[in-house]
Coordinates of C-alpha atoms in Angstrom, one line a residue:
M1207 CA -12.9 23.5 12.2
T1208 CA -14.2 20.6 10.2
T1209 CA -16.6 17.8 11.1
D1210 CA -17.4 14.6 9.4
R1211 CA -21.0 15.5 8.9
E1212 CA -22.7 15.5 5.6
P1213 CA -22.6 18.7 3.6
P1214 CA -25.8 20.9 3.6
G1215 CA -28.7 19.4 1.8
R1216 CA -27.2 16.0 1.3
A1217 CA -29.3 13.0 2.3
V1218 CA -27.7 10.2 4.4
D1219 CA -26.4 7.5 2.1
V1220 CA -26.9 4.1 3.5
W1221 CA -24.6 2.6 0.8
G1222 CA -21.9 5.0 1.8
A1223 CA -22.3 4.0 5.5
A1224 CA -21.9 0.4 4.5
N1225 CA -18.8 1.3 2.4
T1226 CA -17.4 3.1 5.4
L1227 CA -17.6 -0.2 7.4
L1228 CA -16.0 -2.1 4.6
I1229 CA -13.1 0.4 4.3
W1230 CA -12.6 0.0 8.1
A1231 CA -12.7 -3.8 7.8
F1232 CA -10.2 -3.9 4.9
V1233 CA -7.6 -1.6 6.5
A1234 CA -8.0 -3.0 9.9
L1235 CA -8.0 -6.7 9.0
L1236 CA -5.6 -6.8 6.0
I1237 CA -2.8 -8.4 8.0
L1238 CA -4.7 -9.4 11.1
M1239 CA -7.1 -12.0 9.7
P1240 CA -6.0 -14.8 7.3
W1241 CA -8.6 -14.3 4.5
A1242 CA -9.6 -10.6 5.1
Y1243 CA -7.5 -9.4 2.1
A1244 CA -9.8 -11.4 -0.2
A1245 CA -13.0 -11.6 1.8
V1246 CA -13.5 -7.8 2.3
P1247 CA -13.0 -6.9 -1.4
L1248 CA -15.4 -9.7 -2.4
A1249 CA -17.9 -8.5 0.1
A1250 CA -17.6 -5.0 -1.2
G1251 CA -18.1 -6.3 -4.8
L1252 CA -21.2 -8.2 -3.7
L1253 CA -22.5 -5.1 -2.0
A1254 CA -21.9 -3.1 -5.1
L1255 CA -23.8 -5.7 -7.2
A1256 CA -26.7 -5.7 -4.7
G1257 CA -26.8 -1.9 -4.9
L1258 CA -27.0 -2.0 -8.7
L1259 CA -29.8 -4.6 -8.6
L1260 CA -31.8 -2.8 -6.0
Q1261 CA -31.5 0.8 -7.3
G1262 CA -30.2 0.5 -10.8
A1263 CA -27.3 2.5 -12.2
P1264 CA -26.9 5.7 -10.1
A1265 CA -27.9 9.0 -11.5
G1266 CA -25.1 11.2 -12.7
D1267 CA -25.4 14.1 -10.2
S1268 CA -22.5 16.5 -9.6
E1269 CA -21.0 14.5 -6.9
A1270 CA -21.2 11.1 -8.6
V1271 CA -19.8 11.9 -12.0
L1272 CA -16.4 10.3 -12.7
D1273 CA -13.9 12.9 -13.9
A1274 CA -10.9 12.6 -16.2
E1275 CA -8.6 11.6 -13.3
D1276 CA -10.9 8.7 -12.3
R1277 CA -11.2 7.6 -15.9
L1278 CA -7.4 7.6 -16.3
W1279 CA -7.0 5.4 -13.3
L1280 CA -9.7 3.0 -14.5
V1281 CA -8.0 2.7 -17.8
T1282 CA -4.7 1.9 -16.0
L1283 CA -6.3 -0.8 -13.9
L1284 CA -8.1 -2.5 -16.8
A1285 CA -5.0 -2.3 -19.0
F1286 CA -2.9 -4.0 -16.3
A1287 CA -5.5 -6.7 -15.8
G1288 CA -6.1 -7.1 -19.5
L1289 CA -2.5 -7.7 -20.4
W1290 CA -2.1 -10.2 -17.5
C1291 CA -5.2 -12.1 -18.6
W1292 CA -3.9 -12.2 -22.1
D1293 CA -0.7 -13.6 -20.8
V1294 CA -2.6 -16.3 -19.0
A1295 CA -4.7 -17.1 -22.1
R1296 CA -1.6 -17.5 -24.4
T1297 CA 0.1 -19.9 -21.9
G1298 CA -2.9 -21.6 -20.3
V1299 CA -1.6 -21.2 -16.8
W1300 CA -2.9 -19.0 -13.9
P1301 CA -0.3 -17.4 -11.7
V1302 CA 0.6 -18.9 -8.4
A1303 CA 0.1 -16.2 -5.7
G1304 CA 0.7 -16.2 -2.0
H1305 CA -0.4 -19.3 0.0
G1306 CA 0.1 -21.6 -3.0
G1307 CA -3.1 -20.7 -4.9
S1308 CA -3.9 -18.7 -8.0
W1309 CA -6.8 -16.8 -6.5
L1310 CA -7.5 -15.4 -9.9
V1311 CA -5.2 -12.5 -9.2
P1312 CA -5.1 -11.1 -12.7
L1313 CA -8.8 -10.3 -12.3
W1314 CA -8.3 -8.3 -9.0
P1315 CA -7.5 -5.0 -10.8
V1316 CA -10.9 -5.4 -12.5
L1317 CA -12.6 -5.7 -9.1
A1318 CA -10.6 -2.7 -7.9
A1319 CA -11.8 -0.7 -10.9
G1320 CA -15.4 -1.7 -10.3
L1321 CA -15.1 -0.7 -6.6
L1322 CA -13.5 2.6 -7.5
V1323 CA -16.6 3.5 -9.5
W1324 CA -19.0 2.2 -6.7
L1325 CA -17.1 4.1 -4.0
R1326 CA -17.1 7.3 -6.0
Y1327 CA -20.9 7.1 -6.3
H1328 CA -21.3 6.2 -2.7
P1329 CA -18.3 7.6 -0.9
P1330 CA -17.3 6.4 2.6
S1331 CA -16.5 8.5 5.5
R1332 CA -12.8 9.1 6.3
T1333 CA -13.5 7.9 9.9
G1334 CA -13.5 4.4 8.6
W1335 CA -10.0 5.0 7.3
W1336 CA -8.8 6.4 10.6
L1337 CA -10.3 3.6 12.7
G1338 CA -9.0 1.0 10.3
L1339 CA -5.4 2.3 10.7
V1340 CA -5.7 2.2 14.5
V1341 CA -6.9 -1.4 14.6
G1342 CA -4.6 -2.7 11.8
A1343 CA -1.3 -1.1 12.9
L1344 CA -1.8 -1.4 16.6
G1345 CA -3.1 -5.0 16.3
A1346 CA 0.0 -5.9 14.1
G1347 CA 2.3 -4.5 16.8
C1348 CA 0.6 -6.5 19.6
I1349 CA 0.8 -9.7 17.6
A1350 CA 4.4 -9.1 16.8
V1351 CA 5.4 -8.4 20.4
Y1352 CA 3.5 -11.6 21.5
E1353 CA 5.1 -13.8 18.9
R1354 CA 8.7 -12.6 19.5
F1355 CA 8.7 -12.2 23.2
A1356 CA 6.1 -14.7 24.5
L1357 CA 6.3 -17.4 21.8
G1358 CA 10.0 -16.9 21.0
A1359 CA 9.5 -16.8 17.3
D1360 CA 12.6 -15.9 15.2
R1361 CA 10.5 -13.5 13.1
A1362 CA 7.0 -12.1 13.7
D1363 CA 4.7 -13.1 10.8
N1364 CA 1.2 -13.7 12.1
G1365 CA 1.1 -17.1 10.3
M1366 CA 2.0 -15.6 6.9
N1367 CA 5.2 -14.7 5.0
A1368 CA 7.1 -12.4 7.3
I1369 CA 8.1 -10.1 4.4
P1370 CA 4.5 -8.9 3.4
F1371 CA 3.6 -8.8 7.1
G1372 CA 6.4 -6.6 8.1
N1373 CA 6.1 -4.4 5.0
L1374 CA 2.4 -3.8 5.3
A1375 CA 2.7 -3.3 9.1
L1376 CA 5.3 -0.6 8.5
L1377 CA 3.1 1.1 5.9
L1378 CA 0.0 1.1 8.1
G1379 CA 2.2 2.6 10.9
V1380 CA 3.4 5.4 8.6
L1381 CA -0.1 6.1 7.4
A1382 CA -1.4 6.2 11.0
L1383 CA 1.4 8.7 11.8
V1384 CA 0.5 10.9 8.8
A1385 CA -3.2 10.8 9.8
M1386 CA -2.4 11.8 13.3
L1387 CA -0.2 14.8 12.1
G1388 CA -3.0 15.8 9.7
R1389 CA -5.6 15.9 12.4
L1390 CA -3.2 18.0 14.6
A1391 CA -2.7 20.3 11.7
H1392 CA -6.4 20.7 11.0
Q1393 CA -7.4 21.0 14.7
N1394 CA -10.1 18.4 14.0
R1395 CA -12.6 18.2 16.9
V1396 CA -14.2 14.9 15.7
L1397 CA -13.3 12.0 18.0
P1398 CA -10.4 13.8 19.7
W1399 CA -9.2 10.5 21.3
L1400 CA -8.6 9.2 17.8
T1401 CA -5.5 11.4 17.4
V1402 CA -3.8 9.8 20.3
A1403 CA -4.9 6.3 19.1
L1404 CA -3.3 7.0 15.7
G1405 CA 0.0 7.9 17.4
L1406 CA 0.0 4.6 19.3
A1407 CA -0.9 2.8 16.2
A1408 CA 2.1 4.3 14.4
V1409 CA 4.3 2.9 17.2
G1410 CA 2.6 -0.5 16.8
G1411 CA 3.2 -0.6 13.1
F1412 CA 6.9 0.3 13.4
A1413 CA 7.4 -2.3 16.1
A1414 CA 5.7 -5.0 13.9
S1415 CA 8.0 -4.2 11.0
F1416 CA 11.2 -4.3 13.1
L1417 CA 10.1 -7.5 14.9
S1418 CA 9.4 -9.2 11.6
G1419 CA 13.0 -8.7 10.5
T1420 CA 12.0 -7.5 7.1
R1421 CA 14.9 -5.5 5.6
G1422 CA 13.0 -4.1 2.6
G1423 CA 10.8 -2.1 4.9
W1424 CA 13.8 -0.5 6.6
V1425 CA 15.0 0.7 3.2
A1426 CA 11.6 2.3 2.6
L1427 CA 11.4 4.0 6.0
P1428 CA 13.9 6.8 5.5
L1429 CA 12.2 7.8 2.2
L1430 CA 8.7 7.8 3.7
V1431 CA 9.9 9.8 6.7
C1432 CA 11.5 12.4 4.3
M1433 CA 8.3 12.5 2.3
G1434 CA 6.3 13.1 5.5
F1435 CA 8.5 16.0 6.6
R1436 CA 8.4 17.5 3.1
G1437 CA 4.6 17.1 3.0
F1438 CA 4.2 18.8 6.4
H1439 CA 6.7 21.5 5.8
G1440 CA 5.2 24.8 6.9
V1441 CA 2.4 23.2 8.9
F1442 CA 4.0 23.3 12.2
P1443 CA 6.6 25.6 13.8
H1444 CA 10.2 24.7 13.0
R1445 CA 10.9 23.6 16.6
W1446 CA 7.9 21.2 16.4
M1447 CA 9.4 19.6 13.4
L1448 CA 12.8 19.2 15.1
A1449 CA 11.1 17.7 18.1
A1450 CA 9.1 15.3 15.9
A1451 CA 12.4 14.3 14.2
A1452 CA 14.0 13.6 17.6
G1453 CA 10.9 11.5 18.6
V1454 CA 11.2 9.4 15.5
L1455 CA 14.9 8.8 16.0
L1456 CA 14.2 7.8 19.6
L1457 CA 11.5 5.5 18.6
L1458 CA 13.7 3.8 16.1
A1459 CA 16.5 3.5 18.7
V1460 CA 14.1 1.8 21.1
L1461 CA 12.9 -0.6 18.4
V1462 CA 16.5 -1.5 17.4
A1463 CA 17.2 -2.2 21.1
M1464 CA 14.1 -4.4 21.4
T1465 CA 15.1 -6.5 18.4
T1466 CA 18.7 -6.8 19.4
I1467 CA 17.6 -8.4 22.7
T1468 CA 16.1 -11.3 20.8
G1469 CA 19.4 -11.9 18.9
D1470 CA 17.9 -11.2 15.5
G1471 CA 17.7 -7.5 15.4
V1472 CA 18.5 -4.8 12.9
H1473 CA 22.2 -5.1 13.3
E1474 CA 22.2 -8.8 12.9
R1475 CA 20.1 -8.6 9.8
I1476 CA 22.4 -6.0 8.2
V1477 CA 25.5 -8.1 9.0
E1478 CA 23.7 -11.1 7.4
A1479 CA 23.0 -9.1 4.3
V1480 CA 26.6 -7.8 4.0
S1481 CA 27.9 -11.3 4.6
G1482 CA 25.5 -12.7 1.9
I1483 CA 26.9 -10.2 -0.7
E1484 CA 30.5 -11.1 0.2
R1485 CA 29.7 -14.8 -0.2
Y1486 CA 28.0 -14.2 -3.5
L1487 CA 30.9 -12.3 -4.9
G1488 CA 33.1 -15.2 -3.7
G1489 CA 31.0 -17.7 -5.8
D1490 CA 28.6 -18.9 -3.0
S1491 CA 25.0 -17.9 -3.7
G1492 CA 23.4 -20.3 -1.2
N1493 CA 22.0 -17.7 1.1
S1494 CA 19.0 -15.4 1.0
V1495 CA 20.9 -12.5 -0.5
G1496 CA 22.8 -14.6 -3.0
L1497 CA 19.7 -16.4 -4.2
R1498 CA 18.0 -13.1 -4.7
L1499 CA 21.0 -11.8 -6.8
D1500 CA 20.9 -15.1 -8.8
M1501 CA 17.2 -14.7 -9.4
W1502 CA 17.6 -11.1 -10.6
S1503 CA 20.4 -12.0 -12.9
A1504 CA 18.4 -14.9 -14.3
G1505 CA 15.3 -12.7 -14.7
I1506 CA 17.2 -10.0 -16.6
Q1507 CA 18.8 -12.6 -18.9
L1508 CA 15.4 -14.2 -19.6
F1509 CA 13.9 -10.8 -20.3
L1510 CA 16.6 -10.0 -22.8
E1511 CA 15.8 -13.2 -24.7
K1512 CA 12.1 -12.2 -25.1
P1513 CA 12.0 -8.5 -24.6
L1514 CA 8.6 -7.7 -26.1
A1515 CA 6.0 -10.0 -24.5
G1516 CA 8.2 -12.1 -22.2
W1517 CA 8.0 -15.8 -21.5
G1518 CA 4.5 -16.0 -20.0
E1519 CA 3.1 -17.5 -16.9
G1520 CA 3.3 -21.0 -18.2
R1521 CA 6.8 -20.9 -19.5
L1522 CA 9.0 -18.8 -17.2
Q1523 CA 9.2 -21.5 -14.5
A1524 CA 10.5 -24.0 -17.1
A1525 CA 13.0 -21.5 -18.4
W1526 CA 14.7 -20.9 -15.1
D1527 CA 14.5 -24.6 -14.2
G1528 CA 16.5 -25.1 -17.4
M1529 CA 19.1 -22.5 -16.1
V1530 CA 19.3 -24.5 -12.8
E1531 CA 19.9 -27.7 -14.7
A1532 CA 22.6 -26.0 -16.7
G1533 CA 24.3 -24.8 -13.6
L1534 CA 23.9 -21.2 -14.5
V1535 CA 22.1 -20.3 -11.2
H1536 CA 22.0 -22.0 -7.7
S1537 CA 19.9 -25.2 -7.5
A1538 CA 17.7 -23.7 -4.7
M1539 CA 16.2 -21.3 -7.1
N1540 CA 13.7 -23.8 -8.4
R1541 CA 12.1 -23.8 -5.0
F1542 CA 10.6 -20.3 -5.7
D1543 CA 7.7 -19.3 -7.8
Q1544 CA 8.7 -15.7 -8.3
L1545 CA 11.9 -13.7 -8.8
H1546 CA 11.7 -11.5 -5.7
S1547 CA 11.4 -8.3 -7.7
D1548 CA 8.2 -7.0 -9.1
L1549 CA 10.0 -5.1 -11.9
I1550 CA 12.2 -8.1 -13.0
D1551 CA 9.6 -10.7 -12.5
T1552 CA 7.0 -8.8 -14.6
A1553 CA 9.6 -8.0 -17.3
A1554 CA 10.6 -11.7 -17.5
R1555 CA 7.0 -12.9 -17.7
R1556 CA 5.3 -10.2 -19.8
G1557 CA 8.2 -8.4 -21.4
G1558 CA 8.3 -4.8 -22.1
L1559 CA 4.6 -4.6 -22.5
G1560 CA 4.1 -6.0 -19.0
L1561 CA 6.7 -3.7 -17.6
L1562 CA 5.0 -0.6 -19.1
S1563 CA 1.7 -1.7 -17.6
L1564 CA 3.3 -2.1 -14.2
L1565 CA 5.0 1.3 -14.4
A1566 CA 1.6 2.8 -15.2
L1567 CA 0.1 1.0 -12.3
Y1568 CA 2.6 2.7 -10.1
G1569 CA 3.0 6.0 -12.0
V1570 CA -0.6 7.0 -12.7
P1571 CA -1.6 7.1 -9.0
V1572 CA 1.7 8.7 -8.1
W1573 CA 1.0 11.5 -10.6
L1574 CA -2.6 11.9 -9.5
F1575 CA -1.8 12.1 -5.8
A1576 CA 1.2 14.4 -6.4
R1577 CA -1.1 16.6 -8.4
H1578 CA -3.5 17.0 -5.6
L1579 CA -0.7 17.5 -3.1
R1580 CA 0.8 20.3 -5.1
G1581 CA -2.5 21.9 -6.0
S1582 CA -4.5 21.9 -2.7
Q1583 CA -4.1 24.2 0.3
D1584 CA -6.5 22.3 2.5
A1585 CA -5.0 20.3 5.3
E1586 CA -7.1 17.1 5.0
N1587 CA -6.8 17.0 1.2
R1588 CA -3.1 17.3 1.4
T1589 CA -2.9 14.7 4.1
L1590 CA -4.8 12.2 2.1
A1591 CA -2.8 13.0 -1.1
L1592 CA 0.4 12.5 0.9
S1593 CA -0.9 9.2 2.3
G1594 CA -1.7 7.9 -1.2
L1595 CA 1.7 9.0 -2.5
M1596 CA 3.4 7.1 0.3
I1597 CA 1.4 4.0 -0.4
C1598 CA 2.6 4.0 -4.0
F1599 CA 6.3 4.7 -3.2
A1600 CA 6.3 2.2 -0.4
F1601 CA 5.1 -0.6 -2.8
V1602 CA 7.7 0.4 -5.4
I1603 CA 10.5 0.0 -2.8
F1604 CA 9.0 -3.1 -1.3
G1605 CA 8.8 -4.6 -4.8
L1606 CA 12.5 -4.1 -5.4
T1607 CA 13.3 -7.1 -3.3
Q1608 CA 10.0 -9.0 -3.2
S1609 CA 7.3 -9.6 -5.7
M1610 CA 4.7 -7.9 -3.6
L1611 CA 2.1 -7.8 -6.4
R1612 CA 2.3 -11.5 -7.1
D1613 CA 1.5 -12.1 -3.4
A1614 CA -2.3 -12.2 -3.0
R1615 CA -2.2 -10.0 0.2
G1616 CA 0.3 -7.6 -1.3
L1617 CA -1.7 -7.1 -4.5
S1618 CA -4.9 -6.7 -2.6
G1619 CA -3.2 -4.3 -0.2
Y1620 CA -1.8 -2.1 -3.0
L1621 CA -5.1 -1.9 -4.9
G1622 CA -7.3 -1.6 -1.8
L1623 CA -5.3 1.1 0.0
T1624 CA -4.7 3.3 -3.1
V1625 CA -8.3 3.1 -4.2
A1626 CA -9.6 3.8 -0.7
C1627 CA -7.3 6.8 -0.2
W1628 CA -8.2 8.1 -3.7
V1629 CA -11.9 7.9 -3.1
L1630 CA -11.6 9.6 0.3
L1631 CA -9.4 12.4 -1.3
K1632 CA -11.8 13.0 -4.1
T1633 CA -14.8 13.0 -1.7
K1634 CA -13.0 15.5 0.6
F1635 CA -12.1 17.7 -2.3
L1636 CA -15.7 17.7 -3.5
T1637 CA -17.1 18.3 0.0
K1638 CA -14.9 21.4 0.2
D1639 CA -16.4 22.7 -3.1
L1640 CA -20.0 22.0 -1.8
S1641 CA -19.3 23.7 1.5
R1642 CA -17.9 26.7 -0.3
D1643 CA -20.9 27.0 -2.5
A1644 CA -23.2 26.8 0.5
G1645 CA -21.2 29.6 2.2
A1646 CA -19.8 27.3 5.0
R1647 CA -16.5 29.0 5.8
E1648 CA -15.4 26.7 8.6
D1649 CA -13.9 24.2 6.3
H1650 CA -11.4 26.6 4.8
E1651 CA -8.4 26.2 7.0
V1652 CA -5.3 26.2 4.8
F1653 CA -2.4 23.7 5.2
D1654 CA 0.1 26.3 6.3
H1655 CA -1.9 27.0 9.4
R1656 CA 0.3 27.2 12.5
P1657 CA -0.9 26.2 15.9

């Protein structure tokens, strides 16, 4: 049995308690409050600055020292930011992110790197992560139900773009489900009501995704479910896994029925997508699917023209405006400020160099989380590693049809969720080592424990 108490001999860390509150606020409010995606990371940055001014650079004790894994991630974040800033410098234009502002998004990975260091020296409690998932996913579900059934909105969006709202709500729901299963596997006695709350939050996140009408999330869901079953293989008896599979299918069936009632459900959205492809093949690209295909085609052509460093922030818009004027793509394309694909948009703007930095931004945390998932037998370590892996893969899939990392909330969500999950994983991994050295054997349940 595990608790969330400090390991023996460790003083209570006031900064760590504040970081726990900030982790909760970020996860809980990411898609609930309009400016939380920017306000919470900035508040965390100010807290870190205050901590450095008040206590100076932290001493390098065994818990606080950054290891090779941390340094690899820091290099990846700084390289991504550095290449993006160089692109801004050579063109003189800051990128336009979500909500029509630049928000200095190329600098956000630098903030994420600084917060990774700060959180490693003053690690938060995982309780903030759990409670954040409950509030964030359950709140998104309540908002989506209210907007669709009380207000009669076509797509639930909470006043933002429906695509990032639906994608992030789905991810929070999946993470809540993983956290619930992890607590069941570990027989955690801390806040027992939280296990049930996480299950309800998972339902809320799934409902918000379906009510938003966001197709990209539906593509990601099967992969995330498969990853979850693979990650929990051997944790529960086989009959429990089958029952869980039946429960997930039943939940999805209920959500499909709910959205069908409003006349804009899963079936309608799929039919719309198929119709859009047929119209595009027939020469009509004036629909959401056709415009995306036009943008991807244009982006690939522009990348091939400048494959090394790309067109740059200040030149790509003019380049595809020229393609519109030449009649090579649909005229509606010039209404958009991104190419609706992180891979294609990055390749067109920053060329092969930018594409490599993006693949590293995805791939390094994937490798690190997978490494811990394979190498650990502890239930909570593996649950956190699985959660981090799901975040990375979810954003890869979301980014196939939407430039999530050019959306201010999307970029903040990816950086914040992965860094938070990583810090909690490393802290949990270290706590296990400290507890073992102190002779505390109660934290040594293995992941293949069967109830």
